[in-house]
PDB file of C-alpha atoms and ligand atoms in Angstrom:
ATOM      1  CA  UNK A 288       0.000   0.000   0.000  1.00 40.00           C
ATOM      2  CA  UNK A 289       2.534   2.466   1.105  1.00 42.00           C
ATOM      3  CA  UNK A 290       4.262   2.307  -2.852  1.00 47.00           C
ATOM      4  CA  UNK A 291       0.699   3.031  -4.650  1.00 50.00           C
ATOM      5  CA  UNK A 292      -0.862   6.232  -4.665  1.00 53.00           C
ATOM      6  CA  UNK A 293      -3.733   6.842  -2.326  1.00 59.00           C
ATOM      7  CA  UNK A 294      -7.138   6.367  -3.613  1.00 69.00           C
ATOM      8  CA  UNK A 295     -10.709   6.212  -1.487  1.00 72.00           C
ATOM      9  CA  UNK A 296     -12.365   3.132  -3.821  1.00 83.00           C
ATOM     10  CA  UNK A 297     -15.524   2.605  -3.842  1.00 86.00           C
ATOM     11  CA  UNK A 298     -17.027  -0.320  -1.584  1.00 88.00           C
ATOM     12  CA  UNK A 299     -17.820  -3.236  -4.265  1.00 91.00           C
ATOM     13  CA  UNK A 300     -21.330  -4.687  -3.788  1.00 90.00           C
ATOM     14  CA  UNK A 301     -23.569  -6.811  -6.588  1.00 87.00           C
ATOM     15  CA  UNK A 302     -25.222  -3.761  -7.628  1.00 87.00           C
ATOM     16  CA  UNK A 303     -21.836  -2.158  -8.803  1.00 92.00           C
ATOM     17  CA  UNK A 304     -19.577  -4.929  -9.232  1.00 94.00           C
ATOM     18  CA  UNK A 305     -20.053  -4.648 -13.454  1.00 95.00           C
ATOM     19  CA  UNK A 306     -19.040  -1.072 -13.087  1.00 95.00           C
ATOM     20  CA  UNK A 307     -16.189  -0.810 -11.495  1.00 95.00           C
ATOM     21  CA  UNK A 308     -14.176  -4.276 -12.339  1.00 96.00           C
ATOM     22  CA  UNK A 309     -15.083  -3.753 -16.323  1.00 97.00           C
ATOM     23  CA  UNK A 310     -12.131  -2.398 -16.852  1.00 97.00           C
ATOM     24  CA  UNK A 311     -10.439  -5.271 -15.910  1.00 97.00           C
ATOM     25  CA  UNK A 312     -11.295  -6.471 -19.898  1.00 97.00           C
ATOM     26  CA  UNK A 313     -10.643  -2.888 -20.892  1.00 97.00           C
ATOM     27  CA  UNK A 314     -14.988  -1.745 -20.799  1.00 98.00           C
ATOM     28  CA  UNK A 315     -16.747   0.461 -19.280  1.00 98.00           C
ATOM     29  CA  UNK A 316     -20.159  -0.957 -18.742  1.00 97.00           C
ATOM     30  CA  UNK A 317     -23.679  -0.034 -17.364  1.00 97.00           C
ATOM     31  CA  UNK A 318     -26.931  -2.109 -16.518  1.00 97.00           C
ATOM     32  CA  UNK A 319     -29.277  -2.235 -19.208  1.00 98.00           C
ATOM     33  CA  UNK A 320     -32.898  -2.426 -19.760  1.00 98.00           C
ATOM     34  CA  UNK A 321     -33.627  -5.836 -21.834  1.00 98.00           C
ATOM     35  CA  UNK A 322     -37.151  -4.812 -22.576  1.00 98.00           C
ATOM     36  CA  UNK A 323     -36.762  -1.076 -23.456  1.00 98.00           C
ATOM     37  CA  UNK A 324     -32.821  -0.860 -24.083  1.00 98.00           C
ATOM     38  CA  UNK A 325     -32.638   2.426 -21.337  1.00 98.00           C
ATOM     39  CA  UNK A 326     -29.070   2.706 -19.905  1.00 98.00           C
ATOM     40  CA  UNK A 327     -29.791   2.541 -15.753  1.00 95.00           C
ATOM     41  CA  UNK A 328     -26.691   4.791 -13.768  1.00 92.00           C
ATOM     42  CA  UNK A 329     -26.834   4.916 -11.146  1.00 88.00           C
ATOM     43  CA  UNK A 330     -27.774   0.989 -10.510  1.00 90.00           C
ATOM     44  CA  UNK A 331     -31.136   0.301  -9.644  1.00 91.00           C
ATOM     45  CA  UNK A 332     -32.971  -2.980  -9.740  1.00 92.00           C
ATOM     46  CA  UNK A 333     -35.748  -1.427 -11.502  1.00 96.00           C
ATOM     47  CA  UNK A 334     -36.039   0.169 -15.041  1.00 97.00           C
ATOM     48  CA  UNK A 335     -37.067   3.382 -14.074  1.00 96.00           C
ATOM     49  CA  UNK A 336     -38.612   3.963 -18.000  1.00 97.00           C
ATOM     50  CA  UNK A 337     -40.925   0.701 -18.085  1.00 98.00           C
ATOM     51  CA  UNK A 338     -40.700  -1.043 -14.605  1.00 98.00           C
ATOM     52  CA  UNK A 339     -38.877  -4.196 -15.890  1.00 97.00           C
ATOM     53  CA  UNK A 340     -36.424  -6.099 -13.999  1.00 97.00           C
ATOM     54  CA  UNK A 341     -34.547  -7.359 -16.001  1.00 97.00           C
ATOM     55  CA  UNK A 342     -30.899  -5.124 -16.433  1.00 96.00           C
ATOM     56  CA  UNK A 343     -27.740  -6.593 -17.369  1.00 97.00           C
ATOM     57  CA  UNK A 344     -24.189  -5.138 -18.075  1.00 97.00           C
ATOM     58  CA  UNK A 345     -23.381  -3.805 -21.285  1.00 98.00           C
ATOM     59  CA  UNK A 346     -20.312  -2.118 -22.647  1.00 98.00           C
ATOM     60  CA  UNK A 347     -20.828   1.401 -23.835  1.00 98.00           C
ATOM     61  CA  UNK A 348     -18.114   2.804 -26.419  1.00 98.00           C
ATOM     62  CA  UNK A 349     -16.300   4.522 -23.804  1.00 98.00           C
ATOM     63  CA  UNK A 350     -16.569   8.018 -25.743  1.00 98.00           C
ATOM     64  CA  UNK A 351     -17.705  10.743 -23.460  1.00 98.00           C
ATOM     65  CA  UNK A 352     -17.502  14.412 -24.038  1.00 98.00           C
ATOM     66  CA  UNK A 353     -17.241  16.907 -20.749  1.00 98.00           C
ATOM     67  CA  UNK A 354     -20.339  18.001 -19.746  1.00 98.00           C
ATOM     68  CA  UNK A 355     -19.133  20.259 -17.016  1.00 97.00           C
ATOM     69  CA  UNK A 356     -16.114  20.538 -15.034  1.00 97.00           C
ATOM     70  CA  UNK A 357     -13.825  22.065 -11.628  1.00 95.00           C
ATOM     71  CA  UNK A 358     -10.707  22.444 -11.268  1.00 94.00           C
ATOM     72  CA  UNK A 359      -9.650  20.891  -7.458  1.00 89.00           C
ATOM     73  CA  UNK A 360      -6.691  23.119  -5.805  1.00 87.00           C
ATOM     74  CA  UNK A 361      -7.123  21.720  -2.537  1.00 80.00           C
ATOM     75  CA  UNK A 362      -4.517  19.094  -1.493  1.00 73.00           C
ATOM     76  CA  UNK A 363      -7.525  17.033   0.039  1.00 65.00           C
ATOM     77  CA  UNK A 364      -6.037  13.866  -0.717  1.00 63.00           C
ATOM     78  CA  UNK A 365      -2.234  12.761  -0.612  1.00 63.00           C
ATOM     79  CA  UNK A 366      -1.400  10.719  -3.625  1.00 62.00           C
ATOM     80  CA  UNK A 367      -3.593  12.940  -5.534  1.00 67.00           C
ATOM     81  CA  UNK A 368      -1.544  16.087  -5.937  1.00 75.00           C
ATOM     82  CA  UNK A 369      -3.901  19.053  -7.275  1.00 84.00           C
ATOM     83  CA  UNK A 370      -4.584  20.987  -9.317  1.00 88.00           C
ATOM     84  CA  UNK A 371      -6.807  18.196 -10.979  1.00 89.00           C
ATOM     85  CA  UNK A 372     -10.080  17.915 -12.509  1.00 94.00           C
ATOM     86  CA  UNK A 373     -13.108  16.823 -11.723  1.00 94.00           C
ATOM     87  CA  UNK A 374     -15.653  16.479 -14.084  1.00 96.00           C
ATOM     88  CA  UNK A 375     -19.664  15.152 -15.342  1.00 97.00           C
ATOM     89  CA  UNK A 376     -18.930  13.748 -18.649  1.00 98.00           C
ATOM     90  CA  UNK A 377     -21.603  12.836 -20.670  1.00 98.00           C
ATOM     91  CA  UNK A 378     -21.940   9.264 -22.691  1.00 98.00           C
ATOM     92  CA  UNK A 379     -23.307   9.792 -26.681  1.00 98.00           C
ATOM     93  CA  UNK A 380     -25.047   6.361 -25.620  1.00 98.00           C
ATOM     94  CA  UNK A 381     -28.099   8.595 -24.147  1.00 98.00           C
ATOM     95  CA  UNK A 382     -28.736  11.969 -23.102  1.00 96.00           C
ATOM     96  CA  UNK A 383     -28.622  12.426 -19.715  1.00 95.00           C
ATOM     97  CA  UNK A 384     -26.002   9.363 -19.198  1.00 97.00           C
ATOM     98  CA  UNK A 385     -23.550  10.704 -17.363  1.00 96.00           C
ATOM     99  CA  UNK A 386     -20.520   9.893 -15.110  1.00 95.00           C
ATOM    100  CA  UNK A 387     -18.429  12.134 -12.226  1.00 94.00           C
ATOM    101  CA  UNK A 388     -15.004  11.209 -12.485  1.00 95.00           C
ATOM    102  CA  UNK A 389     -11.380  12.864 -12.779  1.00 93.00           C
ATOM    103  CA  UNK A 390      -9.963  14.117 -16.367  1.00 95.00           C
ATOM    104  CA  UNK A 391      -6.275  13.354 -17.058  1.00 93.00           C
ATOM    105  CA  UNK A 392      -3.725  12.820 -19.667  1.00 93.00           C
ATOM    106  CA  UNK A 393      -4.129  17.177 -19.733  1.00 92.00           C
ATOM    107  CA  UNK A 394      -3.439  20.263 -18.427  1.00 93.00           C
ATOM    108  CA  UNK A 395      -6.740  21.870 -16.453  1.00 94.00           C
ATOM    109  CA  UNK A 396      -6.654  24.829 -18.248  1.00 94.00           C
ATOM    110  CA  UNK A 397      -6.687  23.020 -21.300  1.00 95.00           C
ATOM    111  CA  UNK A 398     -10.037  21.125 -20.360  1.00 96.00           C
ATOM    112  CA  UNK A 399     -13.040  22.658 -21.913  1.00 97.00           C
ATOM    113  CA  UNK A 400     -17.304  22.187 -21.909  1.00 97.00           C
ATOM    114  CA  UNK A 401     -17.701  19.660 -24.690  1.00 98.00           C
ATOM    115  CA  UNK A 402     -14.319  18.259 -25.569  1.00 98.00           C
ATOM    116  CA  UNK A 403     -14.071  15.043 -26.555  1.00 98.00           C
ATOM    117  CA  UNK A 404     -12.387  12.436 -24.390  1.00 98.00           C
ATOM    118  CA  UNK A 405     -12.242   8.882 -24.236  1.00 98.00           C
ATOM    119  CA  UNK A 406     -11.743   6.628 -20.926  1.00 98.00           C
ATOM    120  CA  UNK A 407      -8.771   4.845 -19.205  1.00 97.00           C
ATOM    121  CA  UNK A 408      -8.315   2.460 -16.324  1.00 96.00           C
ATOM    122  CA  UNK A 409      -6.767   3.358 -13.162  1.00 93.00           C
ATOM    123  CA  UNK A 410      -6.450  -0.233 -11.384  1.00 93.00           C
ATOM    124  CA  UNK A 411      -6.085   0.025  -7.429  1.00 90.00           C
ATOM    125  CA  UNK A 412      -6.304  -3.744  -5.449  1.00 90.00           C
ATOM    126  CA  UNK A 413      -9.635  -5.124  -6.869  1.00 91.00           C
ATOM    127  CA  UNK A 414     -11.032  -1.549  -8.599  1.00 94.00           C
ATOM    128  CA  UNK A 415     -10.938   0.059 -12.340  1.00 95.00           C
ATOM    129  CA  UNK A 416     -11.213   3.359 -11.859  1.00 94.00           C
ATOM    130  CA  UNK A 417     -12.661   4.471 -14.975  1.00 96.00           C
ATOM    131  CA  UNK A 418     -11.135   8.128 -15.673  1.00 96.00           C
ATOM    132  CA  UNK A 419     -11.176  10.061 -18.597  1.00 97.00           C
ATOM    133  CA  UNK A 420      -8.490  11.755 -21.418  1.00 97.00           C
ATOM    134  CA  UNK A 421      -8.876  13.736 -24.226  1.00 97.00           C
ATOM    135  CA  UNK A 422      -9.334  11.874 -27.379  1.00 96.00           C
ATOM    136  CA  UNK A 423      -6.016  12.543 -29.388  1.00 88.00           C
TER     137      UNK A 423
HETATM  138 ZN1  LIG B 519     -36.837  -0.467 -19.532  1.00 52.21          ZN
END
């Protein structure tokens, strides 16, 4: 632990496990309505468009573009030296799909409302961070 960069991960449970260990095969994936097709993020056990119960992983492209962003200046975390971004990016799978999560692979100033960026795995113990960089 003390040679890895610090990290809070997110507690693993059934609901999430698809989500955050998908990057373990390199996807990024979200439950998904079998009867209507609606992308469901955050999990729920219930298709909140038609009721159904049935929702199983599926891998989204992993194209996002930045929906809205901060820039973090605060040394809240050691390991995770600011300044560094935090952003909502927005999946072209469905409007309104969207994911908070940390930009990198650029400058902050360079980040901008509606660049394109694609995401990358940050692997810590038995979590895939899913992050995201700009699309080259
Ligand atoms: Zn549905």
């Amino acid at each position: 632990m003390a040679d890895t960069p610090f990290r809070l991960l997110p507690r693993i449970s059934d609901d999430n496990e698809h989500f955050w260990t998908g990057g373990a095969d390199g996807e990024l994936r979200f439950l998904r309505c079998q009867s209507c097709r609606w992308w469901v993020h955050p999990p729920s056990p219930v298709c909140p468009r038609c009721l159904n119960r049935t929702l199983l992983p599926e891998a989204v492209s992993g194209r996002a573009v930045v929906h809205t962003f901060t820039v973090n200046h605060q040394p809240w975390y050691p390991g995770l030296d600011p300044p560094y971004v935090v952003a909502i990016v927005e999946l072209p799978e469905q409007t309104g799909l969207r994911l908070t999560t940390n930009l990198v692979g650029c400058a902050p100033e360079a980040v901008t409302i509606g660049m394109e960026v694609q995401v990358v795995f940050e692997h810590h113990e038995d979590v895939w961070l899913p992050l995201f960089e700009p699309v080259p």
